[in-house]
Short mmCIF file of C-alpha atoms and ligand atoms in Angstrom, two decimals:
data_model
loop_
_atom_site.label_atom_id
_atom_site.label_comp_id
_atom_site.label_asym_id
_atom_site.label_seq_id
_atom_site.Cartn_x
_atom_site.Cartn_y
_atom_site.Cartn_z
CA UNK A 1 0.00 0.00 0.00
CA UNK A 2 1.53 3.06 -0.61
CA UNK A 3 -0.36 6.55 -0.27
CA UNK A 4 0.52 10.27 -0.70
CA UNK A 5 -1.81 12.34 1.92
CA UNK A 6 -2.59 15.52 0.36
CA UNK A 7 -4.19 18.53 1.85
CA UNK A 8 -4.27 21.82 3.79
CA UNK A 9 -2.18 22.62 6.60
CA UNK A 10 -4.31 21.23 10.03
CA UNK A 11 -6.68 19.05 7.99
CA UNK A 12 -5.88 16.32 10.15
CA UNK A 13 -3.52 14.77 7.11
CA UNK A 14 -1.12 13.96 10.41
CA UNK A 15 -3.02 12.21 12.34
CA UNK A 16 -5.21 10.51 9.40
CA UNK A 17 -1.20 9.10 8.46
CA UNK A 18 -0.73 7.68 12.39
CA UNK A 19 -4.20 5.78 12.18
CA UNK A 20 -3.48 4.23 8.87
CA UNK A 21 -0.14 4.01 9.64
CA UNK A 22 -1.11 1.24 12.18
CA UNK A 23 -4.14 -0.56 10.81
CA UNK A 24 -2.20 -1.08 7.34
CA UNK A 25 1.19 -1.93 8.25
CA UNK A 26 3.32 0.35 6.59
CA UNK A 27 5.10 3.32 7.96
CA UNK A 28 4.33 6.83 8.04
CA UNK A 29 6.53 9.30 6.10
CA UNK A 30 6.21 12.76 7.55
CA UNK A 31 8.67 15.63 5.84
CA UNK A 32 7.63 18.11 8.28
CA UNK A 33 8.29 15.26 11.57
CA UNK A 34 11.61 14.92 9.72
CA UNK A 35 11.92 18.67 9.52
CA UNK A 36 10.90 19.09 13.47
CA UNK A 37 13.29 16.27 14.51
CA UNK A 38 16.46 17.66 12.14
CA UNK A 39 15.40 21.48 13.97
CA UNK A 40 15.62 19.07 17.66
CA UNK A 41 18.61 17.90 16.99
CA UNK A 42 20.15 20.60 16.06
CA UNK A 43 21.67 19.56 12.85
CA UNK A 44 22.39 21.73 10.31
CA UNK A 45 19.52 21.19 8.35
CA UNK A 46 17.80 21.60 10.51
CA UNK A 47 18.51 25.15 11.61
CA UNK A 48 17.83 26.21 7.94
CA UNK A 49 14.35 24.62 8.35
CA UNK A 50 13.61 25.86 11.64
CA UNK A 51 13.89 29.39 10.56
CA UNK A 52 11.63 28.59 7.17
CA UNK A 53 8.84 26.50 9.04
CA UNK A 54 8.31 29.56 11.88
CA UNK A 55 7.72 31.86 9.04
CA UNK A 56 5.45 29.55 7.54
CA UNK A 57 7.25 29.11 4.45
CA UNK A 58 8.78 25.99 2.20
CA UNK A 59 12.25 24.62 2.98
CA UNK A 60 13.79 24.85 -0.49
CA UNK A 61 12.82 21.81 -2.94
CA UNK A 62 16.63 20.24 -3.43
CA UNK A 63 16.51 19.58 -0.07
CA UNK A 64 13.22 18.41 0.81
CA UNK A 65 13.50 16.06 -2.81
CA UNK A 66 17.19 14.34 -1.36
CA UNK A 67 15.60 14.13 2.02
CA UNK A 68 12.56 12.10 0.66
CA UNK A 69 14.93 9.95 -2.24
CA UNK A 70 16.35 8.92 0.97
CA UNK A 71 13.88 7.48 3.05
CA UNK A 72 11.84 5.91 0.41
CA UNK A 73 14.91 4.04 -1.36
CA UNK A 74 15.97 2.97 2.47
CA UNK A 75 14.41 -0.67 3.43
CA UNK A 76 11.63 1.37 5.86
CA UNK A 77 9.74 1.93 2.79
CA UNK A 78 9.89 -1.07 1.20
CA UNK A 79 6.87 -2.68 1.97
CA UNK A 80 4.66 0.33 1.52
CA UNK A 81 4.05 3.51 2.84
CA UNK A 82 1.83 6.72 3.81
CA UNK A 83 3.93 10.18 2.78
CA UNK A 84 2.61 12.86 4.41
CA UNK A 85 3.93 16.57 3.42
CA UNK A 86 5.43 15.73 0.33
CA UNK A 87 5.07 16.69 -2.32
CA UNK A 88 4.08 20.35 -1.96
CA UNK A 89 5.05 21.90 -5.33
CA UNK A 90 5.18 21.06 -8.81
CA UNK A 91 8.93 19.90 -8.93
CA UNK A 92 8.21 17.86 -6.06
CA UNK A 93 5.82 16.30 -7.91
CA UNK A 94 8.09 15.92 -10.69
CA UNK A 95 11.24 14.62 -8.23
CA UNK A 96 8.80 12.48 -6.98
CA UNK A 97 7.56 10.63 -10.32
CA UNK A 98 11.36 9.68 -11.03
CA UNK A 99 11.68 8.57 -7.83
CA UNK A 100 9.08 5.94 -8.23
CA UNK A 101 10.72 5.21 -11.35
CA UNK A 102 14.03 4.52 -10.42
CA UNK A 103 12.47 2.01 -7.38
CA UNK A 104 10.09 0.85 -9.86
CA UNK A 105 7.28 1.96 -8.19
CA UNK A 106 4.16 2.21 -10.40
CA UNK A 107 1.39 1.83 -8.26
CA UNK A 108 0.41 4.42 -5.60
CA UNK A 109 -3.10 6.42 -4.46
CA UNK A 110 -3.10 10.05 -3.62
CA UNK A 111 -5.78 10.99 -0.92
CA UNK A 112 -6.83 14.47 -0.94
CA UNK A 113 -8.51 15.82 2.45
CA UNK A 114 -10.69 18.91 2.17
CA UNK A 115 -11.75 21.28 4.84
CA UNK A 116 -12.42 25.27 4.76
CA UNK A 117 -9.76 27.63 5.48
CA UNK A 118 -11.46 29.01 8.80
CA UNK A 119 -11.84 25.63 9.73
CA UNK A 120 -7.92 24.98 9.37
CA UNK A 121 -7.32 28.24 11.64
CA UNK A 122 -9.84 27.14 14.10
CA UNK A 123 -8.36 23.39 14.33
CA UNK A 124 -4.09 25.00 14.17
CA UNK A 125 -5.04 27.79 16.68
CA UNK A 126 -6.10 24.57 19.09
CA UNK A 127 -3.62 21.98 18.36
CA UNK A 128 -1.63 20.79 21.41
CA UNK A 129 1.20 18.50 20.55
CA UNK A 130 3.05 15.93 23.35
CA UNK A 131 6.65 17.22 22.91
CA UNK A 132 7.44 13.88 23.65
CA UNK A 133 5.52 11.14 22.10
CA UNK A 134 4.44 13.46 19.28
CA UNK A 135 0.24 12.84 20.20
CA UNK A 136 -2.05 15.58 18.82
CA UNK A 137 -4.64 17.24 20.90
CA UNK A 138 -7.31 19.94 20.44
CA UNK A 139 -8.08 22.11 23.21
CA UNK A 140 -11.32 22.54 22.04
CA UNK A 141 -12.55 19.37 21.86
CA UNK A 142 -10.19 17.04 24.35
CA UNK A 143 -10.80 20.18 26.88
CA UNK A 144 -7.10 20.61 27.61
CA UNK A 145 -5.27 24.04 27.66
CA UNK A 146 -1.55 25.46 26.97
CA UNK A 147 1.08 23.76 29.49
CA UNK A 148 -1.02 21.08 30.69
CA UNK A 149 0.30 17.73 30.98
CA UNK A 150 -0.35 15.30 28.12
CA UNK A 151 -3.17 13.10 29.35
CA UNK A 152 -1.07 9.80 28.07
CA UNK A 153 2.43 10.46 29.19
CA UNK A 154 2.11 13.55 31.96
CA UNK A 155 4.71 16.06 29.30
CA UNK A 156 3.31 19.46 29.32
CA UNK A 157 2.11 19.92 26.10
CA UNK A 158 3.12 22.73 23.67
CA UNK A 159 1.78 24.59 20.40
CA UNK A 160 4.03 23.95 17.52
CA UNK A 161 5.61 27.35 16.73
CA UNK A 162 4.52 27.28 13.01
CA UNK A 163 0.85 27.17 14.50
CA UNK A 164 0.41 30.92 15.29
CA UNK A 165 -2.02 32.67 13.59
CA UNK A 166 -0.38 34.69 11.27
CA UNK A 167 1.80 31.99 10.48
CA UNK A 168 -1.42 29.95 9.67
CA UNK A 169 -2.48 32.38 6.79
CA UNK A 170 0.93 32.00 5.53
CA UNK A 171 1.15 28.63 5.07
CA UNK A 172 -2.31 28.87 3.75
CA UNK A 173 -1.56 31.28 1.33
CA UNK A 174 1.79 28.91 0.59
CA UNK A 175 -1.03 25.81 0.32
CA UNK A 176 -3.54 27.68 -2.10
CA UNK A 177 -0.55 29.15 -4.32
CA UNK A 178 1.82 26.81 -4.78
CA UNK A 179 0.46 23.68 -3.42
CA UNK A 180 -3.06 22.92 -4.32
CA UNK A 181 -2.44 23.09 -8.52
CA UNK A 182 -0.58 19.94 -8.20
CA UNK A 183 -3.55 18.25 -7.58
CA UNK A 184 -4.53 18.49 -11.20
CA UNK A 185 -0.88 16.82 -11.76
CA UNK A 186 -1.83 13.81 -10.24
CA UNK A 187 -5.57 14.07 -11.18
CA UNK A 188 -4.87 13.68 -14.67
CA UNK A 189 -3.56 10.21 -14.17
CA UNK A 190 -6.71 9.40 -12.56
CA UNK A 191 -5.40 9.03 -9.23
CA UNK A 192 -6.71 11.04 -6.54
CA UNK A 193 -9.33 9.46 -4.08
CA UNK A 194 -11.01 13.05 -2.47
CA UNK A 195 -12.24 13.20 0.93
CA UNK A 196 -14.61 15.24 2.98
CA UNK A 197 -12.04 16.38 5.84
CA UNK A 198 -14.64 17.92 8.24
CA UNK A 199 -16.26 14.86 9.97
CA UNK A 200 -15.22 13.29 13.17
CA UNK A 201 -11.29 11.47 13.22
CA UNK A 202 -13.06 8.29 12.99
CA UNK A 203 -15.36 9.40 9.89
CA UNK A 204 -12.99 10.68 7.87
CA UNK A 205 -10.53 7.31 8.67
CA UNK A 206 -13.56 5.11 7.65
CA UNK A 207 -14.07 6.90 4.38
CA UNK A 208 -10.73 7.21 4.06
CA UNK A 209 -10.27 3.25 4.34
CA UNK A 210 -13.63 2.60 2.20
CA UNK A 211 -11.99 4.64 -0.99
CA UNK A 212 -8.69 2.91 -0.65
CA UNK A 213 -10.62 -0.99 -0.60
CA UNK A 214 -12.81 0.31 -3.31
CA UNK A 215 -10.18 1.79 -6.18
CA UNK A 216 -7.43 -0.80 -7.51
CA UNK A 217 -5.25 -2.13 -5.05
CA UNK A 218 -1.61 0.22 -4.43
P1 LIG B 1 3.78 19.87 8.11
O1 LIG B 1 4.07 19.24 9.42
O2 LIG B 1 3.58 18.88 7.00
O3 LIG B 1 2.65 20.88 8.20
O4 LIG B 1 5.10 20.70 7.70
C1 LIG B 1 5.57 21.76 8.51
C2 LIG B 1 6.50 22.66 7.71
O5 LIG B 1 7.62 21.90 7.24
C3 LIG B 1 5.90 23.27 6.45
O6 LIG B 1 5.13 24.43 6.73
C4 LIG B 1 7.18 23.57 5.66
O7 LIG B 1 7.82 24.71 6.15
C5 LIG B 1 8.05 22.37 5.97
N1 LIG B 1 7.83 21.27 4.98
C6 LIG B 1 7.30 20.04 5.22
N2 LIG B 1 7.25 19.31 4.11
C7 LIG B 1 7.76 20.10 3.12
C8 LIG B 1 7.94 19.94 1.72
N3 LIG B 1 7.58 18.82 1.10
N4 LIG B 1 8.49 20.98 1.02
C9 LIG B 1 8.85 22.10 1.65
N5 LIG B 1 8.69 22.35 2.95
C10 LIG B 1 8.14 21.35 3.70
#
């Protein structure tokens, strides 16, 4: 099974990728985790990326195209996998396609998640993440506020800093610009399965599953 998530910033793409990640199998691919832990660790990578995620902007393609040849020539992706975050522009896409050449990869679903843009500002301006197991929370709906422990693991929990609001319409204005039209890229090869993002976790992870059992296996 292998499956590129596609969709706004804070349509749930992340956790969607945890849930399948576990009931199918096959790992999930996150650029922006990998971008989060590299800006951790302290590496030099990612310092650059550090300084481009808090402004809500894209870490230059070259990098983020190497970074992603990586992982999914490496044996973690063998078997299959959900990529979450990549690609996000056109050469991306492009990179991407040779990629899948070069592994001989020729089958592959791309799941598009919809939801509104105040809906995404809503959900980002009440994510909580678990600094140290990496859970998501809303403090809308799970009740919890800023600082409070993680309800699994006792961490305080913490907003990512790329989940301000002005950084928000950013990476918006980043998705709608230079992300979205790559859609039509992959919808012209009759590949995208499109989802209604705006239901309940569980919803959108049964429809999610439904469309996958229901279009040609990947
Ligand atoms: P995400 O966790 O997917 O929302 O990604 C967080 C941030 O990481 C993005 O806003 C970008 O700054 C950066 N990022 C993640 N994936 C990519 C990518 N494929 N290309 C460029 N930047 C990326």
């Amino acid at each position: 099974m292998r499956v590129l998530l596609f969709g706004p910033p804070g349509v749930g793409k992340g956790t969607q990728a945890k849930l399948l990640s576990e009931e199918l199998g096959v790992p999930h691919i996150s650029t922006g985790d990998m971008l989060r832990a590299a800006a951790a660790g302290g590496t030099d990578l990612g310092k650059q990326a550090k300084a481009i995620m808090d402004n809500g902007n894209l870490v230059p393609d070259d990098i983020m195209i190497a970074v992603v040849r990586e992982v999914l020539a490496g044996p973690r992706a063998a078997g299959g996998f959900i990529l979450d975050g990549f690609p996000r522009t056109l050469p991306q896409a492009k990179a991407l396609s040779r990629i899948f050449e070069d592994l001989n990869i020729r089958e592959f679903k791309v799941v598009n998640i919809n939801v509104e843009d105040e809906e995404v500002i809503r959900r980002l301006s009440n994510r909580l993440v678990c600094p140290k197991d990496g859970h998501i929370f809303n403090a809308e709906t799970n009740g919890l506020s800023r600082e409070e422990p993680c309800p699994l693991c006792g961490t305080p929990l913490t907003q990512r800093d790329d989940d301000r609001e002005q950084t928000v319409r950013e990476r918006l204005k980043v998705y709608h610009g230079t992300t979205a039209p790559i859609i039509h890229y992959y919808r012209a090869a009759g590949l995208v399965l499109s989802v209604d993002g705006t239901g309940s976790i569980d919803v959108v992870n049964r429809q999610i599953k439904l469309m996958l059992q229901d279009s040609h296996p990947a």
